[in-house]
Coordinates of C-alpha atoms in Angstrom, one line a residue:
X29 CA -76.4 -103.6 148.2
X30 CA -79.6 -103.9 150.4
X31 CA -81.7 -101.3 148.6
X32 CA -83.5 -99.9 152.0
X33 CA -80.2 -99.5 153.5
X34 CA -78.9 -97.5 150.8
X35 CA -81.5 -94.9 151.3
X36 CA -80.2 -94.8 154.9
X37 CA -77.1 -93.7 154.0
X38 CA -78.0 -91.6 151.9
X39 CA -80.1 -89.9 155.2
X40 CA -77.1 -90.6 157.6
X41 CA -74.6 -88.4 155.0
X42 CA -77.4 -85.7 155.1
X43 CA -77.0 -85.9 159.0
X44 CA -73.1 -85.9 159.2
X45 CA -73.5 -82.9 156.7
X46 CA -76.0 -81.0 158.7
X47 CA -73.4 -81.9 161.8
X48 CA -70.6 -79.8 160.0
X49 CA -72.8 -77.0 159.2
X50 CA -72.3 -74.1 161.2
X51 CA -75.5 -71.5 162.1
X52 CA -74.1 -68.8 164.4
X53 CA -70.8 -70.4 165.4
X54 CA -73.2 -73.6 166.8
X55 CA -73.6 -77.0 164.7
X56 CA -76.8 -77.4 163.2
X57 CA -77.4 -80.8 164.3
X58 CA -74.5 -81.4 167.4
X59 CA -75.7 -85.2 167.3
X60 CA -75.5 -85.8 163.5
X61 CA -71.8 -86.7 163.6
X62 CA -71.5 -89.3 166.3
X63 CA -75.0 -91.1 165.7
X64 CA -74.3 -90.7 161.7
X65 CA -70.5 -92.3 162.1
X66 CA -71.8 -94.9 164.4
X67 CA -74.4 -95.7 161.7
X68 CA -71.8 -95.8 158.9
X69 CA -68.8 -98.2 160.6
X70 CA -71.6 -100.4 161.7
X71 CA -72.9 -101.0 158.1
X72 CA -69.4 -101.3 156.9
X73 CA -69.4 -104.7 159.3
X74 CA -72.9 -105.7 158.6
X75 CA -72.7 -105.0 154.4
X76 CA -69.1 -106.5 154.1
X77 CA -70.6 -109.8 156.4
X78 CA -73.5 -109.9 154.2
X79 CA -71.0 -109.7 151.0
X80 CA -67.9 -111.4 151.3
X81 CA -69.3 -114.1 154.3
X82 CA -69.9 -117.4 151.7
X83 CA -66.7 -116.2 149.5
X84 CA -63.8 -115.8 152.4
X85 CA -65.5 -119.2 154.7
X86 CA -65.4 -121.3 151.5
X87 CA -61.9 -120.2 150.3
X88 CA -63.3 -118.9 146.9
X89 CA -61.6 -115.5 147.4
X90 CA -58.5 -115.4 149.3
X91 CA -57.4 -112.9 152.2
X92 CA -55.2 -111.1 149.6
X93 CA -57.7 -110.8 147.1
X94 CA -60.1 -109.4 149.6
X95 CA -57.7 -107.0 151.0
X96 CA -56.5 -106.0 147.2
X97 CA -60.3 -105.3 146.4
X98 CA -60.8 -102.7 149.5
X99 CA -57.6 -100.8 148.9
X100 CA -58.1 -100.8 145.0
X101 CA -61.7 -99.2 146.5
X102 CA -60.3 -96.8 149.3
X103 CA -57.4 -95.7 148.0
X104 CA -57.7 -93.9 145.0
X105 CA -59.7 -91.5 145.8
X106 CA -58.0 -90.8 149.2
X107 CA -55.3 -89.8 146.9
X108 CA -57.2 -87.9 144.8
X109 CA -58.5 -85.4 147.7
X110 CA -54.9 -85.3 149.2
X111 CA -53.6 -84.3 145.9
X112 CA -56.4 -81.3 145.6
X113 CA -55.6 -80.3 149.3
X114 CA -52.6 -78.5 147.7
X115 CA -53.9 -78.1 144.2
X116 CA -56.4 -76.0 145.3
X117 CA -54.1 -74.0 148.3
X118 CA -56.2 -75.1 150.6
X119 CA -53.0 -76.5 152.2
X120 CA -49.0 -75.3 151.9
X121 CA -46.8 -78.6 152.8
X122 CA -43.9 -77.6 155.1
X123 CA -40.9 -79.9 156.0
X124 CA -42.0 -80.3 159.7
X125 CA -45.1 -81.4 158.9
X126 CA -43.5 -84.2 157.0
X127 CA -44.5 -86.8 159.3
X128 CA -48.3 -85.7 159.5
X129 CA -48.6 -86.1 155.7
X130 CA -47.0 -89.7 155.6
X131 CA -49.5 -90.4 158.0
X132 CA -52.5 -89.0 156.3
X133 CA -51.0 -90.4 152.8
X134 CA -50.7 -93.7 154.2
X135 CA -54.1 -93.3 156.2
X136 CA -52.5 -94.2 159.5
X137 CA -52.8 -90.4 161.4
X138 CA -55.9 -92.1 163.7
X139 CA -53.5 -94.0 165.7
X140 CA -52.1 -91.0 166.6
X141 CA -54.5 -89.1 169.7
X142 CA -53.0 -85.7 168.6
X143 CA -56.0 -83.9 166.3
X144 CA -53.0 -82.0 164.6
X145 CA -52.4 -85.3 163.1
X146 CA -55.6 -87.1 162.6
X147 CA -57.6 -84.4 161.6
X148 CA -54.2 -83.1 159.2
X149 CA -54.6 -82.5 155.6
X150 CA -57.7 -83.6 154.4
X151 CA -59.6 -83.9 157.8
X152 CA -62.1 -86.6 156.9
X153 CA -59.9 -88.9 155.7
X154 CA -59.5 -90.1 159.3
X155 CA -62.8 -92.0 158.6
X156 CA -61.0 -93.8 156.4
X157 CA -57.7 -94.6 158.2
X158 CA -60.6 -96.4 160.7
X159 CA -61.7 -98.6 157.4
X160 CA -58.6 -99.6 156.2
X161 CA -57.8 -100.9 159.7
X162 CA -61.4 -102.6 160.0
X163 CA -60.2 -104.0 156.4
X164 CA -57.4 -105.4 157.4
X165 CA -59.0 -107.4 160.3
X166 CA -62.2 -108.7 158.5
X167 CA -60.7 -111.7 156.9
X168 CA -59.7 -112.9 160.6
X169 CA -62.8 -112.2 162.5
X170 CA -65.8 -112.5 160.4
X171 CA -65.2 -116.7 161.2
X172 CA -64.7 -115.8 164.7
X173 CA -67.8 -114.3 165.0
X174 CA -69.9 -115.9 162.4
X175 CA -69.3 -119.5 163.9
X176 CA -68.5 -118.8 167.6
X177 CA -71.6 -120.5 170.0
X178 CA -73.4 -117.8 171.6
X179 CA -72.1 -118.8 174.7
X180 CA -68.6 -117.7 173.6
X181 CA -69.6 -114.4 172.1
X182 CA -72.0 -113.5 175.1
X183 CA -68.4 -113.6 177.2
X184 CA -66.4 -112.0 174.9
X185 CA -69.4 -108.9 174.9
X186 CA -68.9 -109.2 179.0
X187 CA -64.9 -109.3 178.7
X188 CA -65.2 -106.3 175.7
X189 CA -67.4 -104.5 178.6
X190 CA -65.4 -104.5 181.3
X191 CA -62.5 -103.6 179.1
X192 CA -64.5 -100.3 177.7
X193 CA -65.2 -99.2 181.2
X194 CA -62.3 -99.3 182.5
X195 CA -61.3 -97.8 179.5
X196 CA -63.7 -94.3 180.0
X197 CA -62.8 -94.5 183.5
X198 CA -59.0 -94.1 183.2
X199 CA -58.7 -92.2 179.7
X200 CA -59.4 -88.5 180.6
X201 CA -62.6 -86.8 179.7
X202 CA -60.3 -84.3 177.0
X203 CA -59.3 -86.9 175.5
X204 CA -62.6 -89.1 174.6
X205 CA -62.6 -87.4 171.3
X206 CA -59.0 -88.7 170.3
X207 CA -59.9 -92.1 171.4
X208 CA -63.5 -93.0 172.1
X209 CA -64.6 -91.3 168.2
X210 CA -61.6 -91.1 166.6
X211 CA -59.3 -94.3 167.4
X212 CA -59.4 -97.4 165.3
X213 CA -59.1 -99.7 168.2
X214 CA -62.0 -98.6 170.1
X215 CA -64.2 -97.7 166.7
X216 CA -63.2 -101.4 165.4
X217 CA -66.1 -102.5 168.3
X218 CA -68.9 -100.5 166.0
X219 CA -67.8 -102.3 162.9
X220 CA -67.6 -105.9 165.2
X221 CA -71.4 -105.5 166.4
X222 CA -72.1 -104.7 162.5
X223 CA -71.1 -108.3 161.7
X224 CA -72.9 -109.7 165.1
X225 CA -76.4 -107.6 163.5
X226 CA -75.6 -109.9 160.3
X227 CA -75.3 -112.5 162.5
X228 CA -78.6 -112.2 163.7
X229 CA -79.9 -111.5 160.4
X230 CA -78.4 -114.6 158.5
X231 CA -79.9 -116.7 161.2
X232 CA -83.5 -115.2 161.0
X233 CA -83.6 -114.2 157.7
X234 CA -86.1 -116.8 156.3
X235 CA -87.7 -117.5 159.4
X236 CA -89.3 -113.6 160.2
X237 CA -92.6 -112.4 159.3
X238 CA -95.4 -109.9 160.8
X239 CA -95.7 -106.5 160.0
X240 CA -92.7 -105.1 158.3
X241 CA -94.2 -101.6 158.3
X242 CA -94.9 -101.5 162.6
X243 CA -91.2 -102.7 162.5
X244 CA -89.9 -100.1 160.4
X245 CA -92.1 -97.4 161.8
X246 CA -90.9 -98.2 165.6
X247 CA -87.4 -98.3 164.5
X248 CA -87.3 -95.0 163.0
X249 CA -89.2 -93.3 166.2
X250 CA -86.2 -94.7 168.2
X251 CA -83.5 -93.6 166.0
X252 CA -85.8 -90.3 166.0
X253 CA -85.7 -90.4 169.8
X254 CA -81.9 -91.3 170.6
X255 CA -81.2 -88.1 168.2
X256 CA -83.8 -85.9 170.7
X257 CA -81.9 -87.4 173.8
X258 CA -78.4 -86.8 172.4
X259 CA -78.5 -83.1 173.7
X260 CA -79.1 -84.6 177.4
X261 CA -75.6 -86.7 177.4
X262 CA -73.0 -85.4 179.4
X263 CA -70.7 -84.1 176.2
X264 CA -67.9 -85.8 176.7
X265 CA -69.8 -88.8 177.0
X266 CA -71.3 -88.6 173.6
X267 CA -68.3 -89.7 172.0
X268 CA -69.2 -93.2 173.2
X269 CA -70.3 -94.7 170.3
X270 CA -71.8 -97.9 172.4
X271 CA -74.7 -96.0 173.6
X272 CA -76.0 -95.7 169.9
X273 CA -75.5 -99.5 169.3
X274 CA -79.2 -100.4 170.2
X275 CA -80.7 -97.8 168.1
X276 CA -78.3 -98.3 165.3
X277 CA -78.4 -101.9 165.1
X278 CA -82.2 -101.8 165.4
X279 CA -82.8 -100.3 162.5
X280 CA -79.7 -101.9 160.5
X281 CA -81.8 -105.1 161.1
X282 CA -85.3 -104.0 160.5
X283 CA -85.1 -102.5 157.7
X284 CA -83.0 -105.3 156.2
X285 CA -85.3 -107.8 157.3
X286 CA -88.2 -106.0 155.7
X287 CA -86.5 -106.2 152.3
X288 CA -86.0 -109.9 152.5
X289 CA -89.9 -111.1 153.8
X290 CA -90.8 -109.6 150.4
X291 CA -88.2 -111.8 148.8
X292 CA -89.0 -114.3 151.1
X293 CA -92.8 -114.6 152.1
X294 CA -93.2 -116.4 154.7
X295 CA -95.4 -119.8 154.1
X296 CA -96.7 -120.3 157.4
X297 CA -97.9 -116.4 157.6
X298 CA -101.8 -116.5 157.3
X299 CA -102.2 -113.4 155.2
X300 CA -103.1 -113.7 152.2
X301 CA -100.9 -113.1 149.2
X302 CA -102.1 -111.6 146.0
X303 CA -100.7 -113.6 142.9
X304 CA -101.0 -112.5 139.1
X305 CA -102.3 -115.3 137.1
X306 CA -103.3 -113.6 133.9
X307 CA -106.1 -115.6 131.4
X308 CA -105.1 -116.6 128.1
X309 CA -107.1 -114.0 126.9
X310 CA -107.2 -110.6 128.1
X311 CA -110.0 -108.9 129.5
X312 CA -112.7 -106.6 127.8
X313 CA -111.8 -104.2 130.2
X314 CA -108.1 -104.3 130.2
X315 CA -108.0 -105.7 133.6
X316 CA -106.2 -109.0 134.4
X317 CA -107.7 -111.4 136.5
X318 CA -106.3 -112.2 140.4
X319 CA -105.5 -115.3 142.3
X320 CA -104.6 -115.4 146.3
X321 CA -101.6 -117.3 147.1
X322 CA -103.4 -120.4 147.6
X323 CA -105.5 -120.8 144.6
X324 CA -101.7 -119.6 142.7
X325 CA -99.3 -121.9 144.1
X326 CA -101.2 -125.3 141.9
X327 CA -99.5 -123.1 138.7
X328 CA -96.0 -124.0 138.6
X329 CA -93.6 -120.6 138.1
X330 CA -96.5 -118.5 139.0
X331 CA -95.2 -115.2 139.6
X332 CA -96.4 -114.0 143.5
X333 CA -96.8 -110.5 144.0
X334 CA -96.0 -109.8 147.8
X335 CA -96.6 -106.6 148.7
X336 CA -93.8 -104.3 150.7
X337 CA -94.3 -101.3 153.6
X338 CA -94.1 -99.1 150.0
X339 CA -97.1 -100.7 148.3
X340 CA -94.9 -101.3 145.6
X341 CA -95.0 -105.2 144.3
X342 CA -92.0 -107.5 143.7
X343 CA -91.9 -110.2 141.7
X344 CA -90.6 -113.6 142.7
X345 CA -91.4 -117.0 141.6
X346 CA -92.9 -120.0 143.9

Protein backbone atom coordinates (compact mmCIF):
# COMPACT_ATOMS: atom_id res chain seq x y z
CA UNK A 1 0.00 0.00 0.00
CA UNK A 2 1.05 3.61 -1.05
CA UNK A 3 1.37 5.08 2.42
CA UNK A 4 -0.02 8.79 1.49
CA UNK A 5 -3.01 7.12 -0.02
CA UNK A 6 -3.76 5.23 2.96
CA UNK A 7 -4.10 8.38 4.95
CA UNK A 8 -6.69 9.38 2.25
CA UNK A 9 -8.80 6.76 2.93
CA UNK A 10 -8.74 7.00 6.03
CA UNK A 11 -10.17 10.96 5.35
CA UNK A 12 -12.54 9.74 2.61
CA UNK A 13 -14.24 7.04 5.36
CA UNK A 14 -14.39 10.09 7.75
CA UNK A 15 -16.34 11.86 4.86
CA UNK A 16 -18.77 8.90 3.89
CA UNK A 17 -19.33 8.77 7.69
CA UNK A 18 -20.02 12.37 8.14
CA UNK A 19 -22.41 11.81 4.81
CA UNK A 20 -24.54 9.30 6.96
CA UNK A 21 -24.81 11.41 9.91
CA UNK A 22 -27.93 13.09 10.40
CA UNK A 23 -28.15 16.83 12.20
CA UNK A 24 -31.84 17.78 12.21
CA UNK A 25 -33.18 15.31 9.69
CA UNK A 26 -30.34 16.98 7.06
CA UNK A 27 -26.93 15.08 6.24
CA UNK A 28 -23.99 16.61 7.68
CA UNK A 29 -21.95 16.56 4.70
CA UNK A 30 -24.71 15.82 1.53
CA UNK A 31 -21.44 15.56 -0.75
CA UNK A 32 -19.42 13.14 1.44
CA UNK A 33 -21.06 10.02 -0.03
CA UNK A 34 -20.74 10.48 -3.76
CA UNK A 35 -17.21 12.34 -3.83
CA UNK A 36 -16.08 9.72 -0.93
CA UNK A 37 -17.42 6.46 -3.13
CA UNK A 38 -16.06 7.94 -6.25
CA UNK A 39 -12.76 8.26 -4.37
CA UNK A 40 -12.82 4.71 -3.04
CA UNK A 41 -13.84 2.49 -6.46
CA UNK A 42 -11.27 4.66 -8.18
CA UNK A 43 -8.43 3.53 -5.75
CA UNK A 44 -9.74 -0.01 -5.97
CA UNK A 45 -8.64 0.22 -9.92
CA UNK A 46 -5.55 2.23 -9.37
CA UNK A 47 -4.22 0.08 -6.06
CA UNK A 48 -5.20 -3.34 -7.58
CA UNK A 49 -3.19 -1.92 -11.10
CA UNK A 50 -0.39 -0.96 -9.07
CA UNK A 51 -0.52 -4.59 -7.23
CA UNK A 52 -1.33 -7.34 -9.33
CA UNK A 53 -0.12 -5.48 -12.89
CA UNK A 54 3.65 -7.44 -13.24
CA UNK A 55 1.96 -10.73 -11.62
CA UNK A 56 -1.34 -11.29 -13.88
CA UNK A 57 0.77 -9.72 -17.48
CA UNK A 58 3.56 -12.29 -16.72
CA UNK A 59 1.39 -15.33 -15.93
CA UNK A 60 2.95 -15.62 -12.30
CA UNK A 61 -0.57 -15.65 -10.74
CA UNK A 62 -3.27 -17.01 -12.62
CA UNK A 63 -6.98 -15.53 -13.15
CA UNK A 64 -8.20 -18.04 -10.62
CA UNK A 65 -5.85 -17.39 -8.11
CA UNK A 66 -6.45 -13.72 -8.44
CA UNK A 67 -10.07 -14.07 -8.22
CA UNK A 68 -9.65 -16.75 -5.15
CA UNK A 69 -7.53 -13.98 -3.28
CA UNK A 70 -10.42 -11.17 -3.57
CA UNK A 71 -13.25 -13.44 -2.50
CA UNK A 72 -11.10 -15.09 0.28
CA UNK A 73 -10.76 -11.04 1.16
CA UNK A 74 -14.43 -9.80 0.50
CA UNK A 75 -16.30 -12.48 1.59
CA UNK A 76 -15.89 -13.27 5.00
CA UNK A 77 -16.66 -10.54 6.52
CA UNK A 78 -19.72 -9.85 4.24
CA UNK A 79 -20.89 -12.92 5.94
CA UNK A 80 -20.07 -11.95 9.05
CA UNK A 81 -22.29 -8.57 9.01
CA UNK A 82 -25.17 -10.48 7.34
CA UNK A 83 -25.10 -13.04 10.02
CA UNK A 84 -25.23 -10.06 12.88
CA UNK A 85 -28.06 -8.35 10.89
CA UNK A 86 -30.25 -11.07 12.56
CA UNK A 87 -28.17 -11.82 15.56
CA UNK A 88 -28.62 -8.54 16.75
CA UNK A 89 -32.66 -8.13 15.60
CA UNK A 90 -31.79 -5.58 13.67
CA UNK A 91 -33.53 -7.66 10.91
CA UNK A 92 -36.48 -10.57 11.13
CA UNK A 93 -36.03 -12.78 7.73
CA UNK A 94 -39.50 -13.51 6.18
CA UNK A 95 -40.25 -16.05 3.34
CA UNK A 96 -41.02 -13.24 0.74
CA UNK A 97 -38.05 -11.65 1.24
CA UNK A 98 -36.32 -14.84 0.29
CA UNK A 99 -35.09 -13.54 -2.89
CA UNK A 100 -33.62 -10.19 -1.45
CA UNK A 101 -31.40 -12.13 0.92
CA UNK A 102 -29.94 -14.61 -1.80
CA UNK A 103 -29.15 -11.55 -3.44
CA UNK A 104 -27.54 -9.71 -0.60
CA UNK A 105 -25.83 -13.22 0.54
CA UNK A 106 -24.50 -13.71 -2.78
CA UNK A 107 -23.70 -9.80 -3.18
CA UNK A 108 -25.61 -9.54 -6.46
CA UNK A 109 -28.77 -7.07 -5.10
CA UNK A 110 -26.93 -3.90 -7.18
CA UNK A 111 -28.07 -5.35 -10.37
CA UNK A 112 -31.25 -4.99 -9.19
CA UNK A 113 -32.56 -0.87 -9.67
CA UNK A 114 -35.14 -1.53 -6.84
CA UNK A 115 -33.47 0.09 -3.39
CA UNK A 116 -35.68 -2.65 -1.52
CA UNK A 117 -33.24 -4.90 -2.86
CA UNK A 118 -29.90 -3.21 -3.09
CA UNK A 119 -29.97 -1.35 -0.14
CA UNK A 120 -31.68 -4.97 1.77
CA UNK A 121 -30.20 -6.36 4.75
CA UNK A 122 -27.04 -4.97 5.53
CA UNK A 123 -27.38 -1.79 3.30
CA UNK A 124 -23.71 -1.13 2.60
CA UNK A 125 -22.91 -4.20 1.41
CA UNK A 126 -24.06 -2.91 -1.98
CA UNK A 127 -20.52 -1.32 -2.10
CA UNK A 128 -19.38 -4.51 -2.26
CA UNK A 129 -21.64 -6.29 -4.70
CA UNK A 130 -19.90 -3.33 -7.07
CA UNK A 131 -16.27 -4.86 -6.01
CA UNK A 132 -16.88 -8.27 -6.53
CA UNK A 133 -18.15 -7.38 -10.04
CA UNK A 134 -15.04 -4.97 -10.72
CA UNK A 135 -13.13 -8.27 -9.33
CA UNK A 136 -14.35 -10.35 -11.70
CA UNK A 137 -13.48 -8.16 -14.69
CA UNK A 138 -9.87 -7.07 -13.61
CA UNK A 139 -8.07 -10.00 -14.90
CA UNK A 140 -9.59 -9.16 -18.49
CA UNK A 141 -9.07 -5.42 -18.65
CA UNK A 142 -6.11 -4.34 -16.86
CA UNK A 143 -4.14 -5.70 -20.40
CA UNK A 144 -6.63 -3.92 -22.29
CA UNK A 145 -5.97 -0.88 -20.80
CA UNK A 146 -2.42 -1.08 -19.64
CA UNK A 147 -1.08 -1.90 -23.28
CA UNK A 148 -3.80 -0.30 -25.59
CA UNK A 149 -1.96 2.90 -27.78
CA UNK A 150 -3.37 6.02 -26.61
CA UNK A 151 -5.02 6.36 -29.76
CA UNK A 152 -7.31 3.42 -28.96
CA UNK A 153 -8.11 4.39 -25.39
CA UNK A 154 -8.73 8.18 -26.39
CA UNK A 155 -11.78 6.43 -28.72
CA UNK A 156 -12.95 4.13 -26.40
CA UNK A 157 -13.18 7.48 -23.64
CA UNK A 158 -15.14 9.21 -26.78
CA UNK A 159 -17.39 5.90 -27.51
CA UNK A 160 -17.75 5.46 -23.33
CA UNK A 161 -18.99 9.26 -23.63
CA UNK A 162 -21.48 9.17 -25.93
CA UNK A 163 -22.68 6.00 -24.41
CA UNK A 164 -23.03 7.88 -20.75
CA UNK A 165 -24.94 10.64 -22.27
CA UNK A 166 -27.28 9.04 -23.89
CA UNK A 167 -27.42 7.10 -20.95
CA UNK A 168 -28.51 10.29 -18.38
CA UNK A 169 -30.54 11.48 -21.15
CA UNK A 170 -32.90 8.43 -21.48
CA UNK A 171 -32.69 6.90 -17.82
CA UNK A 172 -35.14 9.06 -15.77
CA UNK A 173 -33.97 11.57 -13.25
CA UNK A 174 -35.69 9.11 -10.17
CA UNK A 175 -33.89 6.73 -11.06
CA UNK A 176 -30.06 8.14 -11.31
CA UNK A 177 -29.61 6.87 -7.79
CA UNK A 178 -30.41 3.13 -8.77
CA UNK A 179 -28.20 3.39 -11.70
CA UNK A 180 -25.83 6.25 -12.09
CA UNK A 181 -24.41 5.49 -7.90
CA UNK A 182 -25.58 2.33 -7.36
CA UNK A 183 -25.24 0.03 -10.61
CA UNK A 184 -22.13 -2.02 -11.21
CA UNK A 185 -22.16 -1.30 -14.87
CA UNK A 186 -22.08 2.29 -14.85
CA UNK A 187 -19.81 2.43 -11.38
CA UNK A 188 -17.31 -0.24 -13.16
CA UNK A 189 -16.27 3.29 -15.40
CA UNK A 190 -14.87 4.83 -11.80
CA UNK A 191 -12.84 1.71 -11.15
CA UNK A 192 -11.62 1.71 -15.23
CA UNK A 193 -10.24 5.41 -14.95
CA UNK A 194 -8.57 4.10 -11.59
CA UNK A 195 -6.41 1.75 -13.66
CA UNK A 196 -5.97 4.59 -16.60
CA UNK A 197 -4.55 7.05 -13.34
CA UNK A 198 -2.04 4.08 -12.86
CA UNK A 199 -1.51 4.15 -16.22
CA UNK A 200 -0.32 7.52 -16.23
CA UNK A 201 1.52 6.93 -13.18
CA UNK A 202 3.56 3.78 -14.20
CA UNK A 203 4.54 5.75 -17.27
CA UNK A 204 5.76 8.90 -15.33
CA UNK A 205 6.71 7.56 -12.33
CA UNK A 206 10.61 7.90 -12.61
CA UNK A 207 10.51 10.57 -14.86
CA UNK A 208 8.55 13.54 -12.37
CA UNK A 209 10.10 15.92 -10.32
CA UNK A 210 9.41 19.69 -9.05
CA UNK A 211 7.74 20.63 -6.07
CA UNK A 212 5.85 17.73 -4.56
CA UNK A 213 4.43 20.00 -1.84
CA UNK A 214 2.80 22.93 -4.57
CA UNK A 215 1.40 19.69 -6.15
CA UNK A 216 -0.02 18.28 -3.17
CA UNK A 217 -1.22 21.53 -1.82
CA UNK A 218 -3.18 22.46 -5.27
CA UNK A 219 -4.68 19.08 -5.28
CA UNK A 220 -6.17 19.26 -2.04
CA UNK A 221 -7.68 23.02 -2.64
CA UNK A 222 -9.50 21.28 -5.69
CA UNK A 223 -10.70 18.35 -3.95
CA UNK A 224 -11.55 21.18 -1.15
CA UNK A 225 -13.38 23.13 -3.95
CA UNK A 226 -15.36 20.34 -5.86
CA UNK A 227 -16.73 19.48 -2.15
CA UNK A 228 -17.86 23.53 -1.83
CA UNK A 229 -19.48 23.26 -5.50
CA UNK A 230 -21.25 19.93 -4.88
CA UNK A 231 -24.23 21.87 -3.21
CA UNK A 232 -24.61 23.94 -6.65
CA UNK A 233 -25.25 20.54 -8.81
CA UNK A 234 -28.65 20.01 -9.88
CA UNK A 235 -29.35 16.88 -7.21
CA UNK A 236 -30.12 14.43 -9.33
CA UNK A 237 -27.12 15.12 -11.24
CA UNK A 238 -24.85 14.50 -8.38
CA UNK A 239 -25.11 10.97 -8.67
CA UNK A 240 -22.79 11.22 -11.72
CA UNK A 241 -19.81 10.07 -10.55
CA UNK A 242 -17.80 11.41 -13.84
CA UNK A 243 -17.90 14.92 -12.80
CA UNK A 244 -15.65 13.95 -9.74
CA UNK A 245 -13.11 12.10 -11.94
CA UNK A 246 -10.78 15.14 -12.43
CA UNK A 247 -10.66 16.01 -8.94
CA UNK A 248 -10.37 12.48 -7.77
CA UNK A 249 -7.88 11.29 -10.12
CA UNK A 250 -5.82 14.50 -9.46
CA UNK A 251 -5.08 13.81 -6.29
CA UNK A 252 -4.89 9.82 -6.63
CA UNK A 253 -1.92 10.76 -8.84
CA UNK A 254 -0.24 13.56 -6.91
CA UNK A 255 -0.07 12.30 -3.99
CA UNK A 256 1.20 9.00 -5.29
CA UNK A 257 3.74 10.61 -7.30
CA UNK A 258 5.00 12.62 -4.30
CA UNK A 259 5.70 9.31 -2.44
CA UNK A 260 7.78 7.90 -5.26
CA UNK A 261 10.25 11.24 -6.09
CA UNK A 262 11.38 10.55 -2.51
CA UNK A 263 12.07 7.06 -3.52
CA UNK A 264 13.04 8.08 -6.64
CA UNK A 265 15.08 11.53 -6.70
CA UNK A 266 15.24 12.75 -9.69
CA UNK A 267 19.05 13.00 -11.20
CA UNK A 268 18.60 15.72 -13.51
CA UNK A 269 16.65 17.90 -10.72
CA UNK A 270 19.20 20.80 -9.80
CA UNK A 271 18.34 20.92 -6.08
CA UNK A 272 20.51 19.87 -4.02
CA UNK A 273 20.19 16.74 -1.98
CA UNK A 274 21.41 16.33 1.58
CA UNK A 275 23.42 12.96 2.02
CA UNK A 276 24.66 11.49 5.51
CA UNK A 277 28.20 10.52 5.23
CA UNK A 278 29.13 10.11 8.88
CA UNK A 279 33.26 10.27 9.80
CA UNK A 280 34.93 7.37 11.17
CA UNK A 281 34.92 9.18 14.27
CA UNK A 282 32.17 10.92 15.74
CA UNK A 283 32.04 14.41 16.54
CA UNK A 284 32.92 16.26 19.90
CA UNK A 285 29.69 17.63 19.61
CA UNK A 286 27.63 14.73 18.79
CA UNK A 287 26.79 16.03 15.47
CA UNK A 288 27.61 14.08 12.20
CA UNK A 289 29.03 15.62 9.47
CA UNK A 290 26.90 16.37 5.93
CA UNK A 291 27.67 15.86 2.29
CA UNK A 292 25.29 17.35 -0.78
CA UNK A 293 24.34 14.79 -3.25
CA UNK A 294 27.21 15.53 -5.33
CA UNK A 295 30.15 15.35 -3.07
CA UNK A 296 28.01 11.83 -1.71
CA UNK A 297 27.44 9.98 -4.84
CA UNK A 298 31.83 9.24 -5.22
CA UNK A 299 30.92 6.83 -1.85
CA UNK A 300 29.46 3.69 -3.14
CA UNK A 301 26.02 2.66 -0.94
CA UNK A 302 25.96 6.09 0.50
CA UNK A 303 22.72 6.40 2.05
CA UNK A 304 20.83 9.77 0.41
CA UNK A 305 18.50 11.51 2.58
CA UNK A 306 15.85 13.18 0.24
CA UNK A 307 13.66 15.13 1.95
CA UNK A 308 9.57 14.72 1.48
CA UNK A 309 6.51 17.65 1.66
CA UNK A 310 6.57 16.19 5.62
CA UNK A 311 10.19 17.09 6.35
CA UNK A 312 10.56 13.74 7.32
CA UNK A 313 13.88 11.85 5.60
CA UNK A 314 13.87 8.51 3.82
CA UNK A 315 16.52 6.49 3.32
CA UNK A 316 17.52 5.01 0.01
CA UNK A 317 20.74 4.01 -1.39
CA UNK A 318 22.53 5.44 -4.75
Amino acid sequence: MIRSLTGWRYVFAVVIFLHHYLIDGKSALQAGGVIGVTFFFMLSGFLLAYGYKKRLLTREMTTCDFWKARVVKLYPLHLLCFAAIFLLGIRSFAMTDLPKAALNLLLLQSWVPLSDYYMSYNAVSWFLSDELFFYLMFPFVLPVLLNSSGKKIAVGAGIFAILYSTAAALIPLDHYHAYFYINPLFRFADFVFGILVFRIFDQRRQATGGHASRAEAGAILLIVATFILFDYIPKPYHYCSIIFWGPVAILIYTFTISSFSVIYPPHLHHEKRIAYYPNQREPANGVSRYKTGREASSHKGCPVVPYNCSGKPVFVFI
